[in-house]
Structures are given as C-alpha cells and as structure tokens.
Tab-separated table of C-alpha atoms (C1' of nucleotides) in Angstrom:
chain	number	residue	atom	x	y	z
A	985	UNK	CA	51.757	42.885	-21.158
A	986	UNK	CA	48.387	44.841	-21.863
A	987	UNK	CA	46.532	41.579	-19.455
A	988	UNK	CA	48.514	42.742	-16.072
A	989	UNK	CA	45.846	44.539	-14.750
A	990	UNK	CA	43.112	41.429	-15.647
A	991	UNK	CA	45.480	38.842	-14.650
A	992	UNK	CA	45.942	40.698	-11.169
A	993	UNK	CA	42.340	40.287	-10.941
A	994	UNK	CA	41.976	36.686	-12.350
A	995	UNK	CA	44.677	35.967	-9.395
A	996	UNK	CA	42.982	36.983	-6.656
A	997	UNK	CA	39.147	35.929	-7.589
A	998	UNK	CA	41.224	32.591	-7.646
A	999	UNK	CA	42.836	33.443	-4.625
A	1000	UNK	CA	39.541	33.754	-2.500
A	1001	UNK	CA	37.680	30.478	-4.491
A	1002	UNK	CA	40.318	29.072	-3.451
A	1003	UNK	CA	39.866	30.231	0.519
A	1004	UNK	CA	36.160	29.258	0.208
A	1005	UNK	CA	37.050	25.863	-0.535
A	1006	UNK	CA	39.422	25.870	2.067
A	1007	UNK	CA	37.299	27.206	4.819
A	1008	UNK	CA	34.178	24.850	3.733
A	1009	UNK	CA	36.425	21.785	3.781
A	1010	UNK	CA	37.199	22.980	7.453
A	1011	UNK	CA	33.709	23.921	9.081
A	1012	UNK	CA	31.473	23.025	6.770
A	1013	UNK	CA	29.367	25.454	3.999
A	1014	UNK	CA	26.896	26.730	6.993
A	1015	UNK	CA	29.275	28.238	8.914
A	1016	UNK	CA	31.164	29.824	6.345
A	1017	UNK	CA	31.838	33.029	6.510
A	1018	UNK	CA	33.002	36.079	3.595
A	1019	UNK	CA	35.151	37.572	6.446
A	1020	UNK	CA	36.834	34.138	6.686
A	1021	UNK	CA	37.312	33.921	3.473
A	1022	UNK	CA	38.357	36.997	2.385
A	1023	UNK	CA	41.066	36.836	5.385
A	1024	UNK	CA	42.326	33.497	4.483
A	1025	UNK	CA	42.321	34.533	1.133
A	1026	UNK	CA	44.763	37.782	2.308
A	1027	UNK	CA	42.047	40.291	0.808
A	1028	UNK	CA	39.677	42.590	1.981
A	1029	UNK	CA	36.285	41.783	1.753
A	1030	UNK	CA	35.200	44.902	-0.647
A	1031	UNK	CA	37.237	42.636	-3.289
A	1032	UNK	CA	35.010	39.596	-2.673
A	1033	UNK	CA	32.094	41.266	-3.028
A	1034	UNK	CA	33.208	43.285	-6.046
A	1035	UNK	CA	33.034	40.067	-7.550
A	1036	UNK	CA	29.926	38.042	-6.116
A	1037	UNK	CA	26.552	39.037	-4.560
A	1038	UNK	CA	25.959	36.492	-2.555
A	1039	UNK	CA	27.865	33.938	-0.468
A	1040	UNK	CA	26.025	31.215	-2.453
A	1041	UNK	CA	27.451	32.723	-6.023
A	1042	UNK	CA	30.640	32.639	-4.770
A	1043	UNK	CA	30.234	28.869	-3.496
A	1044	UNK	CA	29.072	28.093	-6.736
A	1045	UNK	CA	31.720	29.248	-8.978
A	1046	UNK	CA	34.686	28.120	-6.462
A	1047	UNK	CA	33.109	24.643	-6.337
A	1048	UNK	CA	32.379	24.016	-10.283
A	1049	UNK	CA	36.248	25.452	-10.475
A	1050	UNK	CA	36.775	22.295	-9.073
A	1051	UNK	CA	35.720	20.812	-12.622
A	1052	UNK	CA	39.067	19.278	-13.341
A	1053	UNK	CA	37.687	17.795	-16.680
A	1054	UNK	CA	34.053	17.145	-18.385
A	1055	UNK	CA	32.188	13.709	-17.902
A	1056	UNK	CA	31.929	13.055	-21.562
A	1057	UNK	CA	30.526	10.489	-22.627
A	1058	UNK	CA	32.490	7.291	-24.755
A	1059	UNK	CA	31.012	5.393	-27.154
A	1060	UNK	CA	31.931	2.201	-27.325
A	1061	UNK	CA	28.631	0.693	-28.891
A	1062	UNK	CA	27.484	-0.868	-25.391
A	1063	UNK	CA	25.274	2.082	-23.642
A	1064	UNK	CA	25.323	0.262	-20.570
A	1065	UNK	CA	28.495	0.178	-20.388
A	1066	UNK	CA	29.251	3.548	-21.379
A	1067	UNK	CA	26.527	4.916	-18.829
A	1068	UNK	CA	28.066	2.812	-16.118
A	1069	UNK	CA	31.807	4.147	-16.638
A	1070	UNK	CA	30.373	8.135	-16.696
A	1071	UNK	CA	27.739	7.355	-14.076
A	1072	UNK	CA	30.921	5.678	-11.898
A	1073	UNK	CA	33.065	8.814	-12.491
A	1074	UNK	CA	30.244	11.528	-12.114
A	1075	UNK	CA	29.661	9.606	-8.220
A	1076	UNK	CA	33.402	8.962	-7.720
A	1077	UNK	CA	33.908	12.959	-8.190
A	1078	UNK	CA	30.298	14.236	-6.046
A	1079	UNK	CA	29.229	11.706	-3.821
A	1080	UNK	CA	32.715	11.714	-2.221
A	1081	UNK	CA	34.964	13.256	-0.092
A	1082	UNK	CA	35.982	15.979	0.138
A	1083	UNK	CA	33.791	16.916	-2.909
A	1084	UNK	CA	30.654	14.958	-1.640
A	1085	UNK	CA	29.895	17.262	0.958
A	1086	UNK	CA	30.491	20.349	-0.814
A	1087	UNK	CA	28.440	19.345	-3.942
A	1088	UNK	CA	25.683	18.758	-1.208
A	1089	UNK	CA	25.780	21.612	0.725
A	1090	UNK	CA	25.502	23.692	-2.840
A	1091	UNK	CA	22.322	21.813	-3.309
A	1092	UNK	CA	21.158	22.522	-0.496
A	1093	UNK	CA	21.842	26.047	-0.363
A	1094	UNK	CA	20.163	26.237	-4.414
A	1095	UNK	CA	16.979	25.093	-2.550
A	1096	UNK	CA	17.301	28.214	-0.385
A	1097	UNK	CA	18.681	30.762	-3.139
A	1098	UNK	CA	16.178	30.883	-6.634
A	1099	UNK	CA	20.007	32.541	-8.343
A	1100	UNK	CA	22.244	29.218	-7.409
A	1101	UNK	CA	19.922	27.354	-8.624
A	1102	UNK	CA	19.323	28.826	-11.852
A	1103	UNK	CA	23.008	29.095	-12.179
A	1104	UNK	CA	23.967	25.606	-10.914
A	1105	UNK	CA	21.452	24.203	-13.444
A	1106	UNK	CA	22.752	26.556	-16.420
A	1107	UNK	CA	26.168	25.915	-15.707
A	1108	UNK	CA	26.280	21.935	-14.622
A	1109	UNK	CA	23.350	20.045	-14.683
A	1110	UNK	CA	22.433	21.187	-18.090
A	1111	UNK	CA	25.497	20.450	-19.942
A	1112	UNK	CA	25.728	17.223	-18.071
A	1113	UNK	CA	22.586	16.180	-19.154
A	1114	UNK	CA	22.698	17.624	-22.541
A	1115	UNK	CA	25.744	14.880	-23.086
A	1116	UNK	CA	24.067	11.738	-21.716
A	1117	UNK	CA	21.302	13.127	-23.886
A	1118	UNK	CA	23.291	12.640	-26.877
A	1119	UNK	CA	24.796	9.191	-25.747
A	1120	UNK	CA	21.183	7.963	-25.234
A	1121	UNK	CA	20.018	8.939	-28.476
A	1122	UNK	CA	22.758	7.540	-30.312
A	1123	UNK	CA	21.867	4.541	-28.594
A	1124	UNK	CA	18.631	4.457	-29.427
A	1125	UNK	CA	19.188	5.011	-33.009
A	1126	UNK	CA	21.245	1.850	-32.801
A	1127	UNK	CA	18.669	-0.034	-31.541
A	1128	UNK	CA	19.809	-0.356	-28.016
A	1129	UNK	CA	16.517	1.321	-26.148
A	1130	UNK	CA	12.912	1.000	-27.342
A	1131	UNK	CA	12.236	3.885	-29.790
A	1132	UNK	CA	9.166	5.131	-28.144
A	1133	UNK	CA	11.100	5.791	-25.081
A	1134	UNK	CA	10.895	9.663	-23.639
A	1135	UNK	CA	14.811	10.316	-23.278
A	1136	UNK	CA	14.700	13.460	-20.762
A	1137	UNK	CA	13.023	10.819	-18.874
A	1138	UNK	CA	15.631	7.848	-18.547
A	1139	UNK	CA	18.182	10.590	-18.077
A	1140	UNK	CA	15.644	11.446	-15.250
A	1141	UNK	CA	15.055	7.993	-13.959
A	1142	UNK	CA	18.915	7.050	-14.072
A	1143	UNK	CA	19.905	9.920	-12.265
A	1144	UNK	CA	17.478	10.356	-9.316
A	1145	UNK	CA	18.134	7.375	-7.279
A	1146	UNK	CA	21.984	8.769	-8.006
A	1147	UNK	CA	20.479	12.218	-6.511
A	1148	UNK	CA	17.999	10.664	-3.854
A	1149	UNK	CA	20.533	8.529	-2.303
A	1150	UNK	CA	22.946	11.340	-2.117
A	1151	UNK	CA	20.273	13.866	-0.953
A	1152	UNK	CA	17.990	11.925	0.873
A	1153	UNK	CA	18.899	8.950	2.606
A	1154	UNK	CA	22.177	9.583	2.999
A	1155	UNK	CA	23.315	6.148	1.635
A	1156	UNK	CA	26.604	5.501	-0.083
A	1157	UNK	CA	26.266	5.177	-3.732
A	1158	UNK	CA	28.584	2.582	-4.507
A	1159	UNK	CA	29.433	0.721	-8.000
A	1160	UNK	CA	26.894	-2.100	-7.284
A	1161	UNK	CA	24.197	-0.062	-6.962
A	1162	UNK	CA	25.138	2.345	-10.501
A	1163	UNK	CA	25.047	-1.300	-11.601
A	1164	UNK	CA	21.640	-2.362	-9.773
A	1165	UNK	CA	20.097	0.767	-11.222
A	1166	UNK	CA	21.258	0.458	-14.903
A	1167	UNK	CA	20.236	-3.146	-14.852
A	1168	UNK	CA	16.501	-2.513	-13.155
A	1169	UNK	CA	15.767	0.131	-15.641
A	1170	UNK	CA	16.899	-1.437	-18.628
A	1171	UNK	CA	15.054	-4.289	-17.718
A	1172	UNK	CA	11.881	-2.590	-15.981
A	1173	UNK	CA	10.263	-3.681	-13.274
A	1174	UNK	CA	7.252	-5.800	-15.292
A	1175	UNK	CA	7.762	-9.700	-14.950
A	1176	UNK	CA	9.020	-11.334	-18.436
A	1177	UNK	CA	10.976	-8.099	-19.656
A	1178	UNK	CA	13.575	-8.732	-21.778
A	1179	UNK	CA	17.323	-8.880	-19.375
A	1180	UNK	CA	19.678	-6.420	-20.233
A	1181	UNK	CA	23.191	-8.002	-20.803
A	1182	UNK	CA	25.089	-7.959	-17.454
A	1183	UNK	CA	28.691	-6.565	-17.280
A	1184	UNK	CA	31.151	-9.269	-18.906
B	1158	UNK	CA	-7.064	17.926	35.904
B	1159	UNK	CA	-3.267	17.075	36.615
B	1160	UNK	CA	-2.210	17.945	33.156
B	1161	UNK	CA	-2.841	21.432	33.014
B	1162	UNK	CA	1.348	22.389	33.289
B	1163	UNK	CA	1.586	19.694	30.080
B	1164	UNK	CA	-1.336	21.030	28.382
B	1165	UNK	CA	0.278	24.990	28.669
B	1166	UNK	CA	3.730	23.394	27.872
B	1167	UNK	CA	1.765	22.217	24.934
B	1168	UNK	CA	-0.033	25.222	23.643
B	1169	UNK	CA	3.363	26.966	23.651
B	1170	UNK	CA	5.211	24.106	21.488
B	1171	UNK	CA	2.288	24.243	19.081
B	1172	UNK	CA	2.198	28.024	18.950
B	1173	UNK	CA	6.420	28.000	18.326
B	1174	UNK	CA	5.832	25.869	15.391
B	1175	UNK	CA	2.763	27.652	13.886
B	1176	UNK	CA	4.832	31.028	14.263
B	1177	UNK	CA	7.722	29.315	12.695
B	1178	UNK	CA	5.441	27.914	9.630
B	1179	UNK	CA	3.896	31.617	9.343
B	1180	UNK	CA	7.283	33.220	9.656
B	1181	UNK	CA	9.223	30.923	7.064
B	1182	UNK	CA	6.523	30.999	4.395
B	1183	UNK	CA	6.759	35.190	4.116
B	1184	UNK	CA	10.173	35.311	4.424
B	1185	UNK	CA	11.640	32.040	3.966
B	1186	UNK	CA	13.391	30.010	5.482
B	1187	UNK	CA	16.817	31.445	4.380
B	1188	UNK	CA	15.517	34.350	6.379
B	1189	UNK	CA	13.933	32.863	9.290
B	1190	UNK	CA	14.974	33.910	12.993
B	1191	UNK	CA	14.284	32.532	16.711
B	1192	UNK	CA	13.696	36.311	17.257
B	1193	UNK	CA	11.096	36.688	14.798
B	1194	UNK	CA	9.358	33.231	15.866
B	1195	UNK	CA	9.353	34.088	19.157
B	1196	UNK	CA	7.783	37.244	19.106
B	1197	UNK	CA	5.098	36.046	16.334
B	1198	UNK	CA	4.462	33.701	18.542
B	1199	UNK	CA	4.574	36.230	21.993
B	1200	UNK	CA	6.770	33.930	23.591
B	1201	UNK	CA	10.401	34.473	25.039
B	1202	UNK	CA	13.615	33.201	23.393
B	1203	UNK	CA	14.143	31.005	25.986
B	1204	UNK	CA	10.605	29.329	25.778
B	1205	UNK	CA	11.932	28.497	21.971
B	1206	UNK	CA	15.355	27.101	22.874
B	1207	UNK	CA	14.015	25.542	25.903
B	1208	UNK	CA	12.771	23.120	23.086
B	1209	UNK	CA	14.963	22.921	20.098
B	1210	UNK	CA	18.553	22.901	20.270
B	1211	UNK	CA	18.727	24.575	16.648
B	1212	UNK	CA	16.408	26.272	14.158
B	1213	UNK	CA	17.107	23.462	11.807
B	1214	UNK	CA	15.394	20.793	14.493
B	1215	UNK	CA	12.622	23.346	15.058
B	1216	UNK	CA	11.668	23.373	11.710
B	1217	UNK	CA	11.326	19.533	10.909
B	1218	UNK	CA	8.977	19.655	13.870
B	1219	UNK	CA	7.227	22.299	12.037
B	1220	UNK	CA	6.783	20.928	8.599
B	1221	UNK	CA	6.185	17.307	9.567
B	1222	UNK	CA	3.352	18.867	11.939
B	1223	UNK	CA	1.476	19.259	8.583
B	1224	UNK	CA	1.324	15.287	8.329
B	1225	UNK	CA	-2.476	15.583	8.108
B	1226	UNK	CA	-3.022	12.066	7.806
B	1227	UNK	CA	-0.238	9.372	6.656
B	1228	UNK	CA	0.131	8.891	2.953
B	1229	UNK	CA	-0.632	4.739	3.327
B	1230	UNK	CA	-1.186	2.914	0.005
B	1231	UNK	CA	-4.303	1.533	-1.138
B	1232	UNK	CA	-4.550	-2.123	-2.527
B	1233	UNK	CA	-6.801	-2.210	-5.642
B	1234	UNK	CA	-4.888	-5.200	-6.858
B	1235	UNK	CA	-3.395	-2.506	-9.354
B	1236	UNK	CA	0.029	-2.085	-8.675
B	1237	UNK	CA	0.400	0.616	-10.786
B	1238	UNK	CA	-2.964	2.407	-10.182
B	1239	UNK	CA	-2.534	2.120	-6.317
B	1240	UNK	CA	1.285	3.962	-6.879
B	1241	UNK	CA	0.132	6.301	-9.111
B	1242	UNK	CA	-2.471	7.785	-6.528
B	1243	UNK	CA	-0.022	7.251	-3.601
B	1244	UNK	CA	2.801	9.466	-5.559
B	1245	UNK	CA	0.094	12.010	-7.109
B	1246	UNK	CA	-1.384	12.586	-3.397
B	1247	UNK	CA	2.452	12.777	-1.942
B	1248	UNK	CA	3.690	15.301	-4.778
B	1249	UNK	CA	0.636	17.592	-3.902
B	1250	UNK	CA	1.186	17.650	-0.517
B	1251	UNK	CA	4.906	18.162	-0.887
B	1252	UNK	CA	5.596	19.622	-4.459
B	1253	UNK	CA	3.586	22.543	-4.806
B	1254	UNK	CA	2.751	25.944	-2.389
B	1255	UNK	CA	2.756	26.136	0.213
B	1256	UNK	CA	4.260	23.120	1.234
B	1257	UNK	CA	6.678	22.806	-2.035
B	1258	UNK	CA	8.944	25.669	-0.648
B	1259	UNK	CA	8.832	24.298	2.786
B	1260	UNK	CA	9.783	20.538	2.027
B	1261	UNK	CA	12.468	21.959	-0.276
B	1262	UNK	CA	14.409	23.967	2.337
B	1263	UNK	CA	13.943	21.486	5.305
B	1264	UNK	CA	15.657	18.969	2.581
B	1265	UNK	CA	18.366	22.035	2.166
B	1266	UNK	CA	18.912	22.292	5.639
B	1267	UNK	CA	19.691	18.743	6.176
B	1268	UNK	CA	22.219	18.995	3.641
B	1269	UNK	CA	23.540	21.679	6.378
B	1270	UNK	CA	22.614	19.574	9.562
B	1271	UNK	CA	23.176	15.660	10.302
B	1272	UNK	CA	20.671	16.199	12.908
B	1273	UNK	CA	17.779	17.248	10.710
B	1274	UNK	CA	19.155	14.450	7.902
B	1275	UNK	CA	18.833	11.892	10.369
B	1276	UNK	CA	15.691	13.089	11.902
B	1277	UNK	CA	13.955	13.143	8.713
B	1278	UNK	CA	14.988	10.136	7.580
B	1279	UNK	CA	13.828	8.383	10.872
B	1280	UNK	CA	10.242	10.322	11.457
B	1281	UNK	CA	9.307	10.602	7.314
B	1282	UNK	CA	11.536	9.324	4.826
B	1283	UNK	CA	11.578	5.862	6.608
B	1284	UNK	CA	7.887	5.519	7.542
B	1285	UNK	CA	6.826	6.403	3.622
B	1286	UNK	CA	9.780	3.752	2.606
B	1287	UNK	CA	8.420	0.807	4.134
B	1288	UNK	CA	4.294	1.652	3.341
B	1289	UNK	CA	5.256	1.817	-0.621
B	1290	UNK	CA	7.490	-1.494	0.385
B	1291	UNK	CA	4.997	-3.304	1.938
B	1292	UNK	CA	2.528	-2.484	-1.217
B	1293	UNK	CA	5.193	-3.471	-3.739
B	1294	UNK	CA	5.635	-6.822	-1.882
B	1295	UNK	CA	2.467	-7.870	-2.110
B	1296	UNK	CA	2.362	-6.641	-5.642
B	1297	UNK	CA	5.552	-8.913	-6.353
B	1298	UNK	CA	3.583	-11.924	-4.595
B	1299	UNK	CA	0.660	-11.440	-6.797
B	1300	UNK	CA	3.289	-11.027	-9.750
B	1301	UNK	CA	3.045	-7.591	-10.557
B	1302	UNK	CA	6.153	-7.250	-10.517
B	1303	UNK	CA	8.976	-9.366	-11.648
B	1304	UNK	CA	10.540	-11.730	-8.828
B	1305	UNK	CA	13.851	-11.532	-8.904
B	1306	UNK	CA	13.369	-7.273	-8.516
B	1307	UNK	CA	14.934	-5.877	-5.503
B	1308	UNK	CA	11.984	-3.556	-4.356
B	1309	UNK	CA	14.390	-1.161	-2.005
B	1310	UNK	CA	15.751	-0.353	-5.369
B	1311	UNK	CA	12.547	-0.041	-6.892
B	1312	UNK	CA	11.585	2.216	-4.360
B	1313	UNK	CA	14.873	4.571	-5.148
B	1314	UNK	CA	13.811	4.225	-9.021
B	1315	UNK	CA	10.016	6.030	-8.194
B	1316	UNK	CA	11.260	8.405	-6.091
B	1317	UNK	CA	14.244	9.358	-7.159
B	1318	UNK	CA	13.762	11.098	-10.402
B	1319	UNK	CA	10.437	13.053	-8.910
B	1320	UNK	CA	12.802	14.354	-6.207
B	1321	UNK	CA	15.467	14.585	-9.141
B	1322	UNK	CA	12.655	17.130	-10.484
B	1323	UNK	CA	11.828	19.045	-7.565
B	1324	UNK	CA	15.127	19.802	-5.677
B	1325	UNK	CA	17.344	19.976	-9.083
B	1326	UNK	CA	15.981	21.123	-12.171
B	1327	UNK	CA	12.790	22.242	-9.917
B	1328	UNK	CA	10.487	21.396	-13.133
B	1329	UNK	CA	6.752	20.992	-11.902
B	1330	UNK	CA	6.123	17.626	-11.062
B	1331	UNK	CA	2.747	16.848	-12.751
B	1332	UNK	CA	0.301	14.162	-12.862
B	1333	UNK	CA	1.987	13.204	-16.186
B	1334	UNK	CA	4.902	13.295	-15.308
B	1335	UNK	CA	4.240	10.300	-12.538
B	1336	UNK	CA	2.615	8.667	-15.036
B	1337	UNK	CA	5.400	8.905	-17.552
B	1338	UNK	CA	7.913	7.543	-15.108
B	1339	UNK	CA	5.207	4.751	-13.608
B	1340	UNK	CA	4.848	3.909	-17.208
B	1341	UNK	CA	8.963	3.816	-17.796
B	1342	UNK	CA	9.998	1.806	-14.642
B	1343	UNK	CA	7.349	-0.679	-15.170
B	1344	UNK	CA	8.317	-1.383	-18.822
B	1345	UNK	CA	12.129	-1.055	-18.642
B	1346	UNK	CA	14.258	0.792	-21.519
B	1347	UNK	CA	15.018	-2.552	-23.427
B	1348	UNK	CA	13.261	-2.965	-26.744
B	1349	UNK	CA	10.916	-5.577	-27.070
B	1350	UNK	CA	10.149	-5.522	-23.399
B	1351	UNK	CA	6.650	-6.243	-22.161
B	1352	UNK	CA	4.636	-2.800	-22.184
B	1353	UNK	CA	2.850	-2.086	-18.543
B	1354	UNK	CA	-1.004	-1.682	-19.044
B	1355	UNK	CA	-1.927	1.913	-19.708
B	1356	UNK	CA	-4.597	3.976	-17.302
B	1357	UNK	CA	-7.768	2.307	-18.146
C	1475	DT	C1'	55.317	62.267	-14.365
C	1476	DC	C1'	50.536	61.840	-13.359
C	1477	DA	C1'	45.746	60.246	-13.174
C	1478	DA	C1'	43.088	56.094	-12.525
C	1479	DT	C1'	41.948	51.871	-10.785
C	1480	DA	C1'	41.808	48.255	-7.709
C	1481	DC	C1'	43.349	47.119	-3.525
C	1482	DG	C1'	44.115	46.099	1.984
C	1483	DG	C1'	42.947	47.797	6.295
C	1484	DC	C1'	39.887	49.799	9.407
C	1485	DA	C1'	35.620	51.244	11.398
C	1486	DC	C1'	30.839	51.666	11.519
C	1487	DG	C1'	25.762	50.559	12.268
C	1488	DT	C1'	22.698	46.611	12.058
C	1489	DG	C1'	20.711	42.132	12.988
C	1490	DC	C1'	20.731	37.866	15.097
C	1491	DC	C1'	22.974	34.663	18.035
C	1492	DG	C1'	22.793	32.199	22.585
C	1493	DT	C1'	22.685	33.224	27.453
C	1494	DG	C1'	22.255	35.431	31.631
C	1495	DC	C1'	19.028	37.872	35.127
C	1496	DC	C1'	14.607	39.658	37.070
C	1497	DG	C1'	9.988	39.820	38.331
C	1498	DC	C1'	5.580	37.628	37.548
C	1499	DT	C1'	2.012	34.179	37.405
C	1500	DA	C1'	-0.367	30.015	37.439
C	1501	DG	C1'	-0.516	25.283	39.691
C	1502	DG	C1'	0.357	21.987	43.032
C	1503	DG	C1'	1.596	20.484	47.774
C	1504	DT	C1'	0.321	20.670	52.544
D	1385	DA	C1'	-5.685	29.367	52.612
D	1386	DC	C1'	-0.914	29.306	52.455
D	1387	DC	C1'	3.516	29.371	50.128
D	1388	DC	C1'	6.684	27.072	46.794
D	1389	DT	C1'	8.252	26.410	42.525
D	1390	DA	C1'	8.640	25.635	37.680
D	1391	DG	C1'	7.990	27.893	33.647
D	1392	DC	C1'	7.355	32.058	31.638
D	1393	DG	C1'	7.896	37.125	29.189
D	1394	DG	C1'	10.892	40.848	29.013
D	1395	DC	C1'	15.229	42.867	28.884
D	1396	DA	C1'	20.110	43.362	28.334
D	1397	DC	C1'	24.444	41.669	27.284
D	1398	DG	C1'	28.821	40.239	24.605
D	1399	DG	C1'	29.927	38.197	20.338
D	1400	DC	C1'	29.922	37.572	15.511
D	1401	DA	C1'	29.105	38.343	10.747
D	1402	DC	C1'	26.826	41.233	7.684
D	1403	DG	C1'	27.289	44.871	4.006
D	1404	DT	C1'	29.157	49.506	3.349
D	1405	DG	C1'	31.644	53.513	3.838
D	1406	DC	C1'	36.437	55.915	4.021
D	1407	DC	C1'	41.495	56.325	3.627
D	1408	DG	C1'	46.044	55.594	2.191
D	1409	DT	C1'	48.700	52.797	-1.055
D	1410	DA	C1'	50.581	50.334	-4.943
D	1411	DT	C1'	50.476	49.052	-9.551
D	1412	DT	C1'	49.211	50.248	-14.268
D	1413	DG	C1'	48.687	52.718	-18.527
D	1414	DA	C1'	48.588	57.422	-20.645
DNA sequence: TCAATACGGCACGTGCCGTGCCGCTAGGGT
DNA sequence: ACCCTAGCGGCACGGCACGTGCCGTATTGA
C-alpha cells in the first residue's frame, strides 16, 4: 500500500480532532488546551501543530468533522414545509447538546479570530445557505413567494432569530418557534396579509 | 465631603475600564490582559480583581460604559419610520469601529462565560427588548401591525438577521440593508400580500 | 540495507494567571 | 493634632499553557 504513510497521518489528525472534542465536551472550548489535547490524543504537540496554526483552526475542522450528513434540502412542493423539516434538523444538530455548545463556542471564538471566521463561513454557512438558496428559488418560480422578493434576504430573516436566540438570549429554539417564525414571515407582520397555510 | 473614599474608589473603576477599552481596541480583545490594564491604567492587579471576578465581567462593564444615552424609540405614528431610525442609530453605535469590534467579542465571550451571557442579557439585551416592545404595542393598537402578531417574535424577526449579519457572515450592515429587511418583515414572503408603505 | 520522514518525549524561555506580602498614603475618628 | 485603618502600588511567587527547539526512535520507500 503506497497510502501507509498518508493514512498514518489521516489517523492521527483524527486522533487529536477527536481529543479536542473530547476535552471541549469536558471543560468547555475556553479552557481548552493543545497540551490537553495532544496528550489525550497520545501525541506530541509538534504533531498538532504540524497540522493547525491556531487552536481555533483546529476547533473548527474537529467540530464540522462532526458533519455526519448535509442538511439538504427536499422538495416536496410545500416550501414551508420543506424549510420547517431542514430548519428542525439544522437546530436539532446545533442548538443542542452536546453539539449546541460547541457550535457556540466556535462562534464565538470566529468573532475573536478574522481566519475561523472566514473559514467557518467558506466551509458551513456558505454551502448551507447556498442550498436553502436553491429551495427558495425553486419555490418562488412555483409561485410560492412573491417574485419581487430579495432571496439572500429571507434566507437572512429565517435564519437570524434561529442565530439570535442561540447567540443572544440564550433561549431554547424549540419546534414551535421554527414554526412561529416560518408562519410570521410568510405572512409579514402588516395587518390583512395573506395567511400562509399552517402545518396539516 | 464624606464621599471622598467613594469618589477615589470611583476614579479607579472608571480608569480600569477606560484602560481596558484603550487596551482591547489595539490589541483586541483576544489579546487583552489584567496585566496590561492595570498598568495602562497605573493601578495594581489587585485594585483590578478587587472589582471583577474575571476579564470577561470587566469588559461588559467596559463596553456598556459607552451607553451614551439609551437607544429609546420615537413615536411618529410611523411604525416603520420610528424602527427604521431606532435600528439605523443602534447598528452605528454597535456595527461599525470602534464599537463594531468591541460588541462583537463581548458577544464572543459570552458564548465562553454564562456570567457575561446573563449579564448582558439583564443590563442591555433586555432593556432594548422591551423599549422596541413597548413601541410595537402601541403600533399594534393603532393597527400597524396585524393583531393576532406575537411582537416578542417580531422583535427576534428585526433583530435577528442584522445580528445574523454582523456576528456570522460579518457583511456591513447598511442603512439599506435595515430598510430591506423593515420592508420584508412588514410585507411577509406570501404573494399577493399587502406591500408596507415605502420611505416617503 | 539505508536514507528519509514523521513521530513521541522532554526541556526550555516566555507571558499571564491569581495570590500573597510589604510599605505607603490619604481620610476619618476621637 | 493624633493615630488607625482601608485601600492602594509594587513586587515576587508558583502554576500553567504557550510555541519551539532537540533527540532518539520507528515505520516507510528506495
């Protein structure tokens, strides 16, 4: 096997995400250390940072190695719907334990470090958004959202009471409210809107 | 005068939290020390944790010391108008230099910190909640706004995506922008809904 | 067989932590 | 006018984690 030598090395940068997730699930992201990690991990800590610059980097990549599978979207010709079942999972799998706190504290720590947040958006928010992107526009082709409506901005305004909830207040994001959300914005806040069909 | 022991006590607390403002904007946050606090501000260690059990406390103190005056809403009868300069005011005070970097890492560290979550929840988050409630109550009594809208949720729907903006993708949040998402929320992403009256 | 590479272990200097101790000074009590 | 005392600045300490050298080793590919 010509891969030994890269597979040696795939099995110990797993090794030591696999440490950091350990150790943050223990004391917490701010008191985590690379020592720790690199001794729970059984490696010295040259071979951690052979592999990341920062603390943050390597926090990054061992918590979106976490991403078991994408949030695609379905399509089953009801956006609402759709939004509600990805918008579910997405909060089931972040604003949770034991990944809740962990996908927080990397937020937090991308408003300290300019490179984990460039990379966290790159690698996750992006893609994630580029999705519900397309699952809006289809829906809007179909009819299902006013056609003069800015789409970077409903993913926007469907996603940051998600985020501010999660960030700010500190407030469990529960099904009712994905469902309180989806509902006000469809329907706006303006008296006389149109309702948006509630869940059947 | 039999305050003169406060009135030192004073000076010293508001010196700490200048030197800690000064400190964190050249080097950060990220990189901010009680050492290098203390001697900016020519005061002893102890002097500093006398005060603040952890860097992350002494820092809320610091920021929200900037609360020049309160951001309280005016009522024009304009729902819309009255939010728009509310949120334009609040996103210059707290979205851009020097403040911007500030706000962002004192939301970062309560990611970190339960302490400094809960504090700033109680002493700014709160406070701002119920103003912009109060305002959208009496817009929903004057029928503004539709009356079967729950207005905490409303609230989350303003805020959330401009926060979604600065501590995510950390786009600028312009003028515009709050306009754009004023102009969204109020109409709803239904077709046929009832558009919100533009800026005159 | 041999050179190369990545590794674990160890040690180092540095910076900051949080906490003692010491001597001083400014105010207040009498 | 006296001292008493609380709060202070300065200093030093042990501890911890940082990031980086160095060394000996094991596994790999030539």
């Amino acid at each position: 096997m010509t891969d030994s030598r890269a597979s040696r090395h795939d099995s110990r940068t797993e090794a030591i995400m696999k440490a950091a997730l350990d150790v943050a699930l223990e004391v917490g992201y701010a008191r985590l250390s690379i020592e720790a990690v690199a001794t729970r991990a059984g490696v010295g800590k040259h071979t951690v940072y052979r592999r990341w610059c920062s603390r943050g980097l390597l926090f990054l990549d061992a918590v979106l190695s976490l991403n078991t599978e994408g949030l695609s979207h379905p399509d089953t010709g009801d956006v609402v719907a759709d939004l509600r079942e990805t918008m579910t999972k997405a909060v089931k799998l972040l604003a949770h334990p034991p990944w809740g706190p962990l996908y927080r504290a990397l937020i937090g720590e991308a408003q300290h470090d300019p490179e984990v947040a460039a990379a966290l958006n790159r690698r996750f928010i992006e893609p994630q958004t580029a999705d519900t992107l397309a699952r809006l526009k289809a829906a809007k082709e179909q009819g299902e959202i006013a056609p003069d409506f800015d789409l970077d901005l409903a993913f926007d305004i469907l996603s940051g009471p998600l985020y501010y909830r999660l960030l700010i207040t500190q407030q469990p994001v529960t099904d009712d409210y994905i469902d309180s959300v989806l509902r006000a914005v469809f329907a706006g806040m303006s008296p006389r809107s149109r309702p948006v069909r509630r869940r059947s």
